[in-house]
mmCIF file with all atom_site columns, C-alpha atoms in Angstrom:
data_model
loop_
_atom_site.group_PDB
_atom_site.id
_atom_site.type_symbol
_atom_site.label_atom_id
_atom_site.label_alt_id
_atom_site.label_comp_id
_atom_site.label_asym_id
_atom_site.label_entity_id
_atom_site.label_seq_id
_atom_site.pdbx_PDB_ins_code
_atom_site.Cartn_x
_atom_site.Cartn_y
_atom_site.Cartn_z
_atom_site.occupancy
_atom_site.B_iso_or_equiv
_atom_site.pdbx_formal_charge
_atom_site.auth_seq_id
_atom_site.auth_comp_id
_atom_site.auth_asym_id
_atom_site.auth_atom_id
_atom_site.pdbx_PDB_model_num
ATOM 1  C CA . GLN U 1 1  ? -11.419 25.516  6.315   1.00 66.00 ? 71  GLN U CA 1
ATOM 2  C CA . ASP U 1 2  ? -11.607 23.061  9.202   1.00 73.00 ? 72  ASP U CA 1
ATOM 3  C CA . SER U 1 3  ? -9.702  19.787  9.043   1.00 75.00 ? 73  SER U CA 1
ATOM 4  C CA . PRO U 1 4  ? -11.797 16.588  9.315   1.00 77.00 ? 74  PRO U CA 1
ATOM 5  C CA . LEU U 1 5  ? -9.271  15.198  11.809  1.00 76.00 ? 75  LEU U CA 1
ATOM 6  C CA . LYS U 1 6  ? -7.923  17.162  14.745  1.00 85.00 ? 76  LYS U CA 1
ATOM 7  C CA . ALA U 1 7  ? -4.239  17.045  15.672  1.00 85.00 ? 77  ALA U CA 1
ATOM 8  C CA . VAL U 1 8  ? -4.713  14.514  18.483  1.00 87.00 ? 78  VAL U CA 1
ATOM 9  C CA . GLN U 1 9  ? -6.767  12.243  16.231  1.00 87.00 ? 79  GLN U CA 1
ATOM 10 C CA . MET U 1 10 ? -4.019  12.383  13.602  1.00 87.00 ? 80  MET U CA 1
ATOM 11 C CA . LEU U 1 11 ? -1.466  11.404  16.237  1.00 90.00 ? 81  LEU U CA 1
ATOM 12 C CA . TRP U 1 12 ? -3.581  8.408   17.300  1.00 89.00 ? 82  TRP U CA 1
ATOM 13 C CA . VAL U 1 13 ? -4.009  7.261   13.684  1.00 88.00 ? 83  VAL U CA 1
ATOM 14 C CA . ASN U 1 14 ? -0.263  7.599   13.129  1.00 89.00 ? 84  ASN U CA 1
ATOM 15 C CA . LEU U 1 15 ? 0.511   5.687   16.322  1.00 90.00 ? 85  LEU U CA 1
ATOM 16 C CA . ILE U 1 16 ? -1.824  2.815   15.438  1.00 89.00 ? 86  ILE U CA 1
ATOM 17 C CA . MET U 1 17 ? -0.625  2.541   11.840  1.00 87.00 ? 87  MET U CA 1
ATOM 18 C CA . ASP U 1 18 ? 3.041   2.637   12.860  1.00 88.00 ? 88  ASP U CA 1
ATOM 19 C CA . THR U 1 19 ? 2.433   0.033   15.558  1.00 88.00 ? 89  THR U CA 1
ATOM 20 C CA . PHE U 1 20 ? 1.047   -2.499  13.079  1.00 84.00 ? 90  PHE U CA 1
ATOM 21 C CA . ALA U 1 21 ? 3.924   -1.886  10.664  1.00 83.00 ? 91  ALA U CA 1
ATOM 22 C CA . SER U 1 22 ? 6.550   -2.277  13.372  1.00 84.00 ? 92  SER U CA 1
ATOM 23 C CA . LEU U 1 23 ? 4.920   -5.466  14.647  1.00 83.00 ? 93  LEU U CA 1
ATOM 24 C CA . ALA U 1 24 ? 4.953   -6.904  11.136  1.00 80.00 ? 94  ALA U CA 1
ATOM 25 C CA . LEU U 1 25 ? 8.668   -6.173  10.803  1.00 79.00 ? 95  LEU U CA 1
ATOM 26 C CA . ALA U 1 26 ? 9.608   -7.235  14.326  1.00 81.00 ? 96  ALA U CA 1
ATOM 27 C CA . THR U 1 27 ? 7.873   -10.611 14.397  1.00 78.00 ? 97  THR U CA 1
ATOM 28 C CA . GLU U 1 28 ? 9.928   -12.195 11.611  1.00 74.00 ? 98  GLU U CA 1
ATOM 29 C CA . PRO U 1 29 ? 12.959  -13.891 13.168  1.00 79.00 ? 99  PRO U CA 1
ATOM 30 C CA . PRO U 1 30 ? 16.360  -13.326 11.512  1.00 77.00 ? 100 PRO U CA 1
ATOM 31 C CA . THR U 1 31 ? 17.832  -16.278 9.665   1.00 84.00 ? 101 THR U CA 1
ATOM 32 C CA . GLU U 1 32 ? 21.415  -17.475 10.086  1.00 87.00 ? 102 GLU U CA 1
ATOM 33 C CA . ALA U 1 33 ? 22.233  -16.583 6.472   1.00 87.00 ? 103 ALA U CA 1
ATOM 34 C CA . LEU U 1 34 ? 20.976  -13.032 7.000   1.00 80.00 ? 104 LEU U CA 1
ATOM 35 C CA . LEU U 1 35 ? 23.125  -12.591 10.093  1.00 82.00 ? 105 LEU U CA 1
ATOM 36 C CA . LEU U 1 36 ? 26.262  -13.929 8.365   1.00 89.00 ? 106 LEU U CA 1
ATOM 37 C CA . ARG U 1 37 ? 26.083  -11.962 5.105   1.00 87.00 ? 107 ARG U CA 1
ATOM 38 C CA . LYS U 1 38 ? 28.333  -8.987  4.536   1.00 89.00 ? 108 LYS U CA 1
ATOM 39 C CA . PRO U 1 39 ? 26.735  -5.519  4.549   1.00 87.00 ? 109 PRO U CA 1
ATOM 40 C CA . TYR U 1 40 ? 25.855  -3.867  1.261   1.00 86.00 ? 110 TYR U CA 1
ATOM 41 C CA . GLY U 1 41 ? 28.175  -1.139  0.015   1.00 88.00 ? 111 GLY U CA 1
ATOM 42 C CA . ARG U 1 42 ? 27.344  2.559   0.035   1.00 89.00 ? 112 ARG U CA 1
ATOM 43 C CA . ASP U 1 43 ? 27.175  2.683   -3.754  1.00 91.00 ? 113 ASP U CA 1
ATOM 44 C CA . LYS U 1 44 ? 24.626  -0.136  -4.029  1.00 90.00 ? 114 LYS U CA 1
ATOM 45 C CA . PRO U 1 45 ? 21.065  0.923   -4.905  1.00 90.00 ? 115 PRO U CA 1
ATOM 46 C CA . LEU U 1 46 ? 18.503  0.991   -2.111  1.00 88.00 ? 116 LEU U CA 1
ATOM 47 C CA . ILE U 1 47 ? 15.894  -0.749  -4.288  1.00 90.00 ? 117 ILE U CA 1
ATOM 48 C CA . SER U 1 48 ? 17.174  -3.764  -6.199  1.00 91.00 ? 118 SER U CA 1
ATOM 49 C CA . ARG U 1 49 ? 16.038  -4.703  -9.691  1.00 93.00 ? 119 ARG U CA 1
ATOM 50 C CA . THR U 1 50 ? 13.867  -7.518  -8.296  1.00 95.00 ? 120 THR U CA 1
ATOM 51 C CA . MET U 1 51 ? 12.247  -5.183  -5.784  1.00 94.00 ? 121 MET U CA 1
ATOM 52 C CA . LEU U 1 52 ? 11.551  -2.626  -8.520  1.00 95.00 ? 122 LEU U CA 1
ATOM 53 C CA . LYS U 1 53 ? 9.934   -5.303  -10.703 1.00 97.00 ? 123 LYS U CA 1
ATOM 54 C CA . ASN U 1 54 ? 7.778   -6.414  -7.768  1.00 96.00 ? 124 ASN U CA 1
ATOM 55 C CA . ILE U 1 55 ? 6.735   -2.838  -6.950  1.00 96.00 ? 125 ILE U CA 1
ATOM 56 C CA . LEU U 1 56 ? 5.846   -2.002  -10.555 1.00 97.00 ? 126 LEU U CA 1
ATOM 57 C CA . GLY U 1 57 ? 4.075   -5.329  -11.054 1.00 97.00 ? 127 GLY U CA 1
ATOM 58 C CA . HIS U 1 58 ? 1.990   -4.861  -7.930  1.00 97.00 ? 128 HIS U CA 1
ATOM 59 C CA . ALA U 1 59 ? 1.151   -1.270  -8.883  1.00 96.00 ? 129 ALA U CA 1
ATOM 60 C CA . ALA U 1 60 ? 0.023   -2.423  -12.347 1.00 97.00 ? 130 ALA U CA 1
ATOM 61 C CA . TYR U 1 61 ? -2.069  -5.193  -10.774 1.00 97.00 ? 131 TYR U CA 1
ATOM 62 C CA . GLN U 1 62 ? -3.768  -2.731  -8.415  1.00 96.00 ? 132 GLN U CA 1
ATOM 63 C CA . LEU U 1 63 ? -4.438  -0.286  -11.265 1.00 96.00 ? 133 LEU U CA 1
ATOM 64 C CA . VAL U 1 64 ? -6.017  -3.021  -13.398 1.00 95.00 ? 134 VAL U CA 1
ATOM 65 C CA . ILE U 1 65 ? -8.261  -4.121  -10.536 1.00 94.00 ? 135 ILE U CA 1
ATOM 66 C CA . ILE U 1 66 ? -9.345  -0.613  -9.491  1.00 91.00 ? 136 ILE U CA 1
ATOM 67 C CA . PHE U 1 67 ? -10.028 0.561   -13.048 1.00 89.00 ? 137 PHE U CA 1
ATOM 68 C CA . SER U 1 68 ? -11.878 -2.675  -13.812 1.00 88.00 ? 138 SER U CA 1
ATOM 69 C CA . LEU U 1 69 ? -14.110 -2.142  -10.794 1.00 84.00 ? 139 LEU U CA 1
ATOM 70 C CA . LEU U 1 70 ? -14.563 1.514   -11.691 1.00 82.00 ? 140 LEU U CA 1
ATOM 71 C CA . PHE U 1 71 ? -15.519 0.980   -15.324 1.00 81.00 ? 141 PHE U CA 1
ATOM 72 C CA . ILE U 1 72 ? -17.453 -2.271  -14.871 1.00 82.00 ? 142 ILE U CA 1
ATOM 73 C CA . GLY U 1 73 ? -19.401 -0.623  -12.055 1.00 74.00 ? 143 GLY U CA 1
ATOM 74 C CA . ALA U 1 74 ? -20.148 2.406   -14.214 1.00 71.00 ? 144 ALA U CA 1
ATOM 75 C CA . TRP U 1 75 ? -21.118 0.186   -17.150 1.00 73.00 ? 145 TRP U CA 1
ATOM 76 C CA . THR U 1 76 ? -23.331 -2.021  -14.961 1.00 75.00 ? 146 THR U CA 1
ATOM 77 C CA . CYS U 1 77 ? -24.960 0.609   -12.773 1.00 72.00 ? 147 CYS U CA 1
ATOM 78 C CA . GLY U 1 78 ? -24.664 3.824   -14.767 1.00 67.00 ? 148 GLY U CA 1
ATOM 79 C CA . THR U 1 79 ? -23.754 7.215   -13.350 1.00 67.00 ? 149 THR U CA 1
ATOM 80 C CA . PRO U 1 80 ? -23.880 7.900   -9.616  1.00 63.00 ? 150 PRO U CA 1
ATOM 81 C CA . GLY U 1 81 ? -26.999 10.037  -10.082 1.00 63.00 ? 151 GLY U CA 1
ATOM 82 C CA . GLU U 1 82 ? -28.787 7.157   -11.819 1.00 67.00 ? 152 GLU U CA 1
ATOM 83 C CA . VAL U 1 83 ? -27.735 4.735   -9.092  1.00 62.00 ? 153 VAL U CA 1
ATOM 84 C CA . LEU U 1 84 ? -29.135 7.036   -6.386  1.00 61.00 ? 154 LEU U CA 1
ATOM 85 C CA . ALA U 1 85 ? -32.386 7.568   -8.275  1.00 66.00 ? 155 ALA U CA 1
ATOM 86 C CA . GLU U 1 86 ? -33.046 4.046   -9.576  1.00 70.00 ? 156 GLU U CA 1
ATOM 87 C CA . GLY U 1 87 ? -30.587 1.717   -7.837  1.00 68.00 ? 157 GLY U CA 1
ATOM 88 C CA . CYS U 1 88 ? -28.181 -0.656  -9.545  1.00 67.00 ? 158 CYS U CA 1
ATOM 89 C CA . HIS U 1 89 ? -29.809 -3.078  -12.016 1.00 60.00 ? 159 HIS U CA 1
#
């Protein structure tokens, strides 16, 4: 089975996506408080409780939106076969 993207195309996609992420992280200047704080210990968790709440909350929000669009679209337009044959009413 042939891959839809060749190896060189995958490398270009990876390069572009990593470039945008690194620019987003590199453009925020460090604050004085961040530079003066002590480093976290080795036994501290990588993801704090606040970060975990934000991640789970955002995941729940995205699931609600995507399932709402999925089921409201199906309820409004019908099955994909009906949409192709008749269009969305």
